[in-house]
Short mmCIF file of C-alpha atoms in Angstrom, two decimals:
data_model
loop_
_atom_site.label_atom_id
_atom_site.label_comp_id
_atom_site.label_asym_id
_atom_site.label_seq_id
_atom_site.Cartn_x
_atom_site.Cartn_y
_atom_site.Cartn_z
CA MET A 1 -0.01 -0.05 0.10
CA SER A 2 1.60 3.44 -0.64
CA GLN A 3 2.38 5.76 1.69
CA LEU A 4 -0.65 8.28 2.84
CA GLU A 5 0.47 12.06 3.05
CA LEU A 6 -1.90 13.77 5.16
CA LEU A 7 -2.59 17.22 3.69
CA GLU A 8 -5.93 18.80 5.94
CA GLU A 9 -7.64 17.49 9.33
CA HIS A 10 -10.74 19.47 10.14
CA VAL A 11 -12.84 18.54 13.44
CA VAL A 12 -16.72 18.85 12.23
CA PHE A 13 -19.82 17.63 13.91
CA GLY A 14 -18.17 15.59 16.10
CA GLY A 15 -16.42 14.01 13.71
CA THR A 16 -13.51 14.63 11.35
CA GLN A 17 -12.93 15.50 7.69
CA TYR A 18 -9.66 14.28 6.24
CA LYS A 19 -7.62 15.09 2.68
CA TYR A 20 -4.76 12.87 1.66
CA ARG A 21 -2.64 12.62 -0.96
CA HIS A 22 -0.68 9.24 -2.04
CA ASP A 23 1.05 7.80 -5.04
CA SER A 24 -1.05 5.92 -7.26
CA THR A 25 0.25 2.51 -8.57
CA VAL A 26 -2.59 1.97 -10.86
CA LEU A 27 -2.87 5.27 -12.53
CA GLY A 28 0.89 6.18 -11.97
CA CYS A 29 0.63 9.92 -10.82
CA LEU A 30 -0.15 11.19 -7.38
CA MET A 31 -3.70 11.52 -6.30
CA THR A 32 -5.81 12.81 -3.36
CA PHE A 33 -8.88 12.03 -1.72
CA SER A 34 -11.19 13.24 1.12
CA LEU A 35 -12.47 11.24 3.97
CA PHE A 36 -14.79 11.83 6.93
CA LEU A 37 -15.28 9.95 9.75
CA PRO A 38 -17.72 9.89 12.16
CA ASN A 39 -17.16 10.28 15.99
CA LYS A 40 -15.14 6.89 16.71
CA GLU A 41 -16.19 6.67 20.24
CA THR A 42 -19.84 6.62 19.24
CA PHE A 43 -19.41 4.76 15.53
CA SER A 44 -16.31 2.45 15.94
CA ASN A 45 -17.34 0.25 12.46
CA PRO A 46 -19.34 2.73 10.16
CA PRO A 47 -20.30 1.74 6.99
CA LEU A 48 -18.86 3.28 3.96
CA PHE A 49 -20.67 6.09 1.68
CA TRP A 50 -18.53 6.29 -1.69
CA TRP A 51 -19.03 9.60 -3.27
CA LEU A 52 -18.14 9.99 -7.35
CA SER A 53 -18.16 13.64 -8.53
CA GLY A 54 -18.81 14.81 -11.74
CA LEU A 55 -17.32 16.59 -14.68
CA THR A 56 -14.47 19.28 -14.10
CA CYS A 57 -14.46 18.31 -10.23
CA THR A 58 -12.60 17.09 -7.79
CA ASP A 59 -12.68 15.45 -4.29
CA ASP A 60 -13.43 19.00 -2.63
CA ASN A 61 -16.27 19.83 -4.47
CA PHE A 62 -18.26 17.40 -2.25
CA THR A 63 -16.55 18.05 1.08
CA HIS A 64 -16.99 21.89 0.68
CA LYS A 65 -20.51 22.46 -1.05
CA ALA A 66 -22.91 19.59 -0.44
CA GLY A 67 -23.05 19.90 3.68
CA ALA A 68 -22.97 15.96 4.09
CA GLN A 69 -20.74 15.89 6.58
CA LYS A 70 -23.59 16.77 9.94
CA ALA A 71 -26.13 14.12 8.56
CA ALA A 72 -23.13 11.28 8.00
CA ALA A 73 -21.91 12.51 11.80
CA ARG A 74 -25.48 11.85 13.02
CA LEU A 75 -26.22 8.45 10.97
CA GLY A 76 -22.52 7.33 12.03
CA VAL A 77 -21.39 6.99 8.32
CA ALA A 78 -18.14 7.28 6.85
CA MET A 79 -17.72 9.23 3.48
CA ILE A 80 -15.01 8.59 0.81
CA MET A 81 -14.44 11.20 -1.87
CA PRO A 82 -11.92 10.29 -4.64
CA ASP A 83 -10.74 12.69 -7.32
CA THR A 84 -12.25 12.34 -10.99
CA SER A 85 -9.47 11.35 -12.95
CA PRO A 86 -5.48 11.02 -12.62
CA ARG A 87 -3.54 14.02 -12.99
CA GLY A 88 -0.17 15.90 -13.30
CA GLU A 89 1.82 17.19 -16.19
CA GLU A 90 2.96 13.74 -17.40
CA ILE A 91 -0.84 12.73 -17.71
CA ALA A 92 -2.68 12.81 -20.92
CA ASP A 93 -5.52 15.97 -21.04
CA SER A 94 -7.68 17.68 -23.63
CA GLU A 95 -8.38 21.28 -24.07
CA ASP A 96 -12.00 20.27 -23.72
CA TRP A 97 -13.71 20.24 -20.27
CA ASP A 98 -15.49 17.27 -21.18
CA LEU A 99 -12.46 14.77 -21.56
CA GLY A 100 -8.98 14.07 -20.06
CA GLN A 101 -8.45 15.39 -16.62
CA GLY A 102 -11.24 16.04 -14.38
CA ALA A 103 -12.92 13.65 -16.89
CA GLY A 104 -12.18 9.77 -16.29
CA PHE A 105 -15.60 8.48 -16.80
CA TYR A 106 -14.80 5.85 -13.87
CA LEU A 107 -13.65 3.50 -16.46
CA ASN A 108 -10.45 1.11 -18.00
CA ALA A 109 -9.34 3.13 -20.65
CA THR A 110 -7.91 1.01 -23.58
CA GLU A 111 -6.71 3.61 -25.93
CA LYS A 112 -3.49 5.69 -26.26
CA PRO A 113 -2.53 8.15 -25.31
CA TRP A 114 -5.48 7.66 -22.12
CA ALA A 115 -4.59 3.89 -20.95
CA PRO A 116 -1.51 3.85 -19.50
CA HIS A 117 -2.99 6.13 -16.98
CA TYR A 118 -6.77 6.32 -16.85
CA GLN A 119 -7.69 3.28 -15.01
CA MET A 120 -10.28 4.93 -12.78
CA TYR A 121 -12.47 1.77 -12.09
CA ASP A 122 -9.28 -0.36 -11.03
CA TYR A 123 -8.26 2.89 -8.94
CA ILE A 124 -11.64 3.18 -7.04
CA THR A 125 -12.41 -0.72 -6.80
CA LYS A 126 -8.99 -2.32 -5.90
CA GLU A 127 -6.24 0.75 -5.10
CA LEU A 128 -8.39 3.07 -3.14
CA SER A 129 -10.62 0.14 -1.92
CA ALA A 130 -7.60 -1.87 -0.17
CA ILE A 131 -6.60 1.94 1.51
CA ALA A 132 -9.96 2.53 2.98
CA HIS A 133 -9.96 -1.00 4.19
CA ASP A 134 -6.55 -2.09 5.38
CA HIS A 135 -5.35 1.43 6.43
CA PHE A 136 -8.96 2.91 8.15
CA GLN A 137 -10.35 -0.55 8.57
CA LEU A 138 -13.05 0.55 7.28
CA ASN A 139 -14.65 -3.18 6.82
CA GLY A 140 -18.24 -2.66 7.09
CA PRO A 141 -21.36 -1.95 4.45
CA GLU A 142 -20.70 -0.28 1.90
CA PHE A 143 -22.89 2.09 -0.69
CA ILE A 144 -22.40 4.09 -3.80
CA SER A 145 -23.14 7.53 -5.11
CA GLY A 146 -22.55 10.33 -7.42
CA HIS A 147 -23.28 13.48 -9.06
CA SER A 148 -23.50 13.50 -13.28
CA MET A 149 -20.60 12.04 -14.71
CA GLY A 150 -19.90 10.68 -11.06
CA GLY A 151 -23.71 9.08 -10.78
CA HIS A 152 -22.81 7.16 -14.35
CA GLY A 153 -19.52 5.68 -12.37
CA ALA A 154 -21.84 4.85 -9.30
CA LEU A 155 -24.42 3.14 -11.36
CA VAL A 156 -21.85 0.92 -13.26
CA ILE A 157 -19.45 0.26 -10.12
CA GLY A 158 -22.58 -0.46 -8.01
CA LEU A 159 -24.26 -2.69 -11.07
CA ARG A 160 -20.95 -4.37 -11.53
CA ASN A 161 -20.18 -5.28 -8.17
CA ALA A 162 -23.27 -5.96 -7.12
CA ASP A 163 -22.38 -8.54 -4.31
CA ARG A 164 -20.31 -5.61 -2.49
CA PHE A 165 -22.44 -2.55 -2.51
CA ARG A 166 -25.61 -2.75 -0.69
CA SER A 167 -27.25 0.16 -2.28
CA ILE A 168 -26.92 2.97 -5.24
CA SER A 169 -28.21 6.25 -5.47
CA ALA A 170 -27.11 9.14 -7.76
CA PHE A 171 -28.07 12.57 -8.58
CA ALA A 172 -28.55 13.47 -12.25
CA PRO A 173 -26.39 10.70 -13.60
CA ILE A 174 -25.28 10.15 -17.40
CA VAL A 175 -27.58 6.63 -17.31
CA ASN A 176 -27.17 5.51 -20.82
CA PRO A 177 -23.64 7.66 -21.95
CA ILE A 178 -23.49 5.46 -24.83
CA GLU A 179 -26.43 7.25 -26.71
CA VAL A 180 -25.39 10.68 -25.52
CA PRO A 181 -23.09 13.36 -26.59
CA TRP A 182 -20.83 13.02 -23.26
CA GLY A 183 -20.93 9.81 -23.23
CA VAL A 184 -19.62 8.84 -27.06
CA LYS A 185 -17.18 11.66 -26.63
CA ALA A 186 -15.60 10.32 -23.74
CA PHE A 187 -15.81 6.29 -24.76
CA THR A 188 -14.77 6.81 -28.87
CA GLU A 189 -11.45 8.31 -26.93
CA TYR A 190 -10.84 5.76 -23.85
CA LEU A 191 -12.29 2.86 -25.32
CA GLY A 192 -12.30 3.24 -29.40
CA ASP A 193 -14.57 2.59 -32.11
CA ASP A 194 -15.76 -0.96 -30.86
CA GLN A 195 -18.94 0.37 -29.42
CA GLU A 196 -19.59 -3.51 -28.10
CA THR A 197 -17.35 -2.68 -25.61
CA TRP A 198 -18.60 0.21 -24.27
CA LYS A 199 -21.76 -1.52 -23.21
CA GLU A 200 -19.81 -2.89 -20.04
CA TRP A 201 -19.65 0.40 -18.86
CA ASP A 202 -23.25 1.65 -19.52
CA ALA A 203 -25.84 1.52 -16.84
CA THR A 204 -28.49 1.11 -18.92
CA GLU A 205 -26.87 -1.72 -20.88
CA LEU A 206 -25.77 -3.30 -17.75
CA LEU A 207 -29.61 -3.15 -16.13
CA LYS A 208 -30.70 -4.71 -19.29
CA HIS A 209 -28.35 -7.89 -18.64
CA HIS A 210 -28.34 -7.81 -15.09
CA ALA A 211 -28.71 -11.32 -13.45
CA GLY A 212 -27.41 -11.40 -10.51
CA LYS A 213 -28.26 -9.87 -7.13
CA GLU A 214 -30.66 -6.85 -7.12
CA ILE A 215 -29.36 -3.97 -5.01
CA PRO A 216 -31.91 -0.82 -4.51
CA VAL A 217 -31.20 2.05 -6.64
CA LEU A 218 -32.44 5.90 -6.16
CA ILE A 219 -32.12 8.34 -8.73
CA ASP A 220 -33.08 12.32 -7.98
CA GLN A 221 -33.02 14.33 -11.03
CA GLY A 222 -34.10 18.11 -11.14
CA ASP A 223 -36.62 19.10 -13.91
CA ALA A 224 -34.66 22.41 -14.62
CA ASP A 225 -31.70 20.82 -15.22
CA SER A 226 -30.22 21.97 -18.51
CA PHE A 227 -28.37 18.78 -19.16
CA TYR A 228 -31.83 16.93 -18.65
CA GLU A 229 -32.86 16.29 -21.64
CA LYS A 230 -29.93 15.85 -23.61
CA GLN A 231 -27.05 14.16 -21.53
CA LEU A 232 -29.04 12.59 -19.01
CA GLN A 233 -32.38 11.06 -19.76
CA PRO A 234 -32.91 8.79 -16.83
CA SER A 235 -36.05 7.33 -18.07
CA LYS A 236 -33.77 5.32 -20.13
CA ILE A 237 -32.76 3.60 -17.18
CA ALA A 238 -36.39 3.74 -15.69
CA THR A 239 -38.01 1.97 -18.36
CA VAL A 240 -35.64 -1.11 -17.94
CA ALA A 241 -36.40 -1.06 -14.78
CA ASP A 242 -39.57 -1.28 -14.99
CA GLU A 243 -39.23 -4.19 -17.77
CA LYS A 244 -37.27 -6.35 -15.33
CA ASP A 245 -39.35 -5.05 -12.09
CA TYR A 246 -36.14 -3.99 -11.11
CA PRO A 247 -35.76 -1.79 -7.51
CA LEU A 248 -34.98 1.90 -9.05
CA THR A 249 -36.75 5.00 -8.06
CA VAL A 250 -36.30 8.32 -10.16
CA ARG A 251 -37.69 11.04 -8.42
CA MET A 252 -38.04 13.81 -10.53
CA GLN A 253 -37.57 17.28 -8.38
CA LYS A 254 -39.30 20.56 -9.32
CA GLY A 255 -37.39 23.40 -9.99
CA HIS A 256 -34.09 22.03 -9.07
CA ASP A 257 -30.84 22.17 -11.18
CA HIS A 258 -27.56 20.22 -12.01
CA SER A 259 -26.00 22.28 -9.10
CA TYR A 260 -24.55 21.51 -5.85
CA TYR A 261 -27.76 23.07 -4.55
CA THR A 262 -29.73 20.16 -5.33
CA ILE A 263 -27.21 17.59 -4.07
CA ALA A 264 -27.10 19.73 -0.60
CA THR A 265 -31.05 19.64 -0.58
CA PHE A 266 -31.24 16.29 -0.87
CA ILE A 267 -28.07 14.33 0.40
CA GLU A 268 -29.23 13.81 3.88
CA GLU A 269 -32.23 11.43 2.14
CA HIS A 270 -29.81 9.56 0.17
CA LEU A 271 -27.77 8.48 2.93
CA GLU A 272 -30.88 7.66 4.69
CA PHE A 273 -32.13 5.50 2.02
CA HIS A 274 -28.80 3.64 2.11
CA LEU A 275 -29.25 3.19 5.97
CA SER A 276 -32.60 2.10 5.58
CA GLN A 277 -31.39 -0.44 2.80
CA LEU A 278 -28.95 -2.07 4.88
CA LYS A 279 -31.80 -2.25 7.95
CA ASN A 280 -33.91 -4.28 5.31
CA SER A 281 -31.14 -6.45 4.04
CA GLN A 282 -30.47 -7.72 7.92
#
């Protein structure tokens, strides 16, 4: 396991918010992540909530803007927030804001120049998971959530690891990236022209063929979101879920947009959703 460098430590609501840096073997660069731990004396073995942020974001966006620490402290939930891509001068990048650094799409790239570093799926599910489990002893139940590109990541990682995660939630996720401009652009660059290979990174396609353990999914989508109709289209995955009688709920939130104001409004409900699913499974 790579050595962790503590960058920040803040006491908040009886818990502690940390920010770390480490040298990632999987990504071949320095990476940062944030971690919130509730009061250790009260919650000795908290469940772990994974948060995946969206395009252009870092681990700081959720930590600073979502206001989730108060609810997590009350409910006794640990939260881990990875960055959204590998970073550094030697890392492939693009002048476009929706590609390259800040836009890793939580997949394992196969194409040059991206493949040597853009292995975000393995980074999260293997390397950062090992740090969470071995260094911080966070070995309890796990949930996963995210926003926009991170919502796509949460759905894909959750569905591909249904035996690991107890539940999934997402805010304004890209549910069918192989059919929308953001996804087509990124997948063409990262995965090449064979669109059959894209399907393993598309939540709607994964759900169509999902035959394993069913884990509950909650999606919140604002009806004032400027990306709703062109890039997000949650009705696509909702239709598949209805056909399969899969436990997926899409809530349309009147007047809400794509910003962290929406996340801050409903994040406590998402944490409570995950805990309620945990109780139902016991």
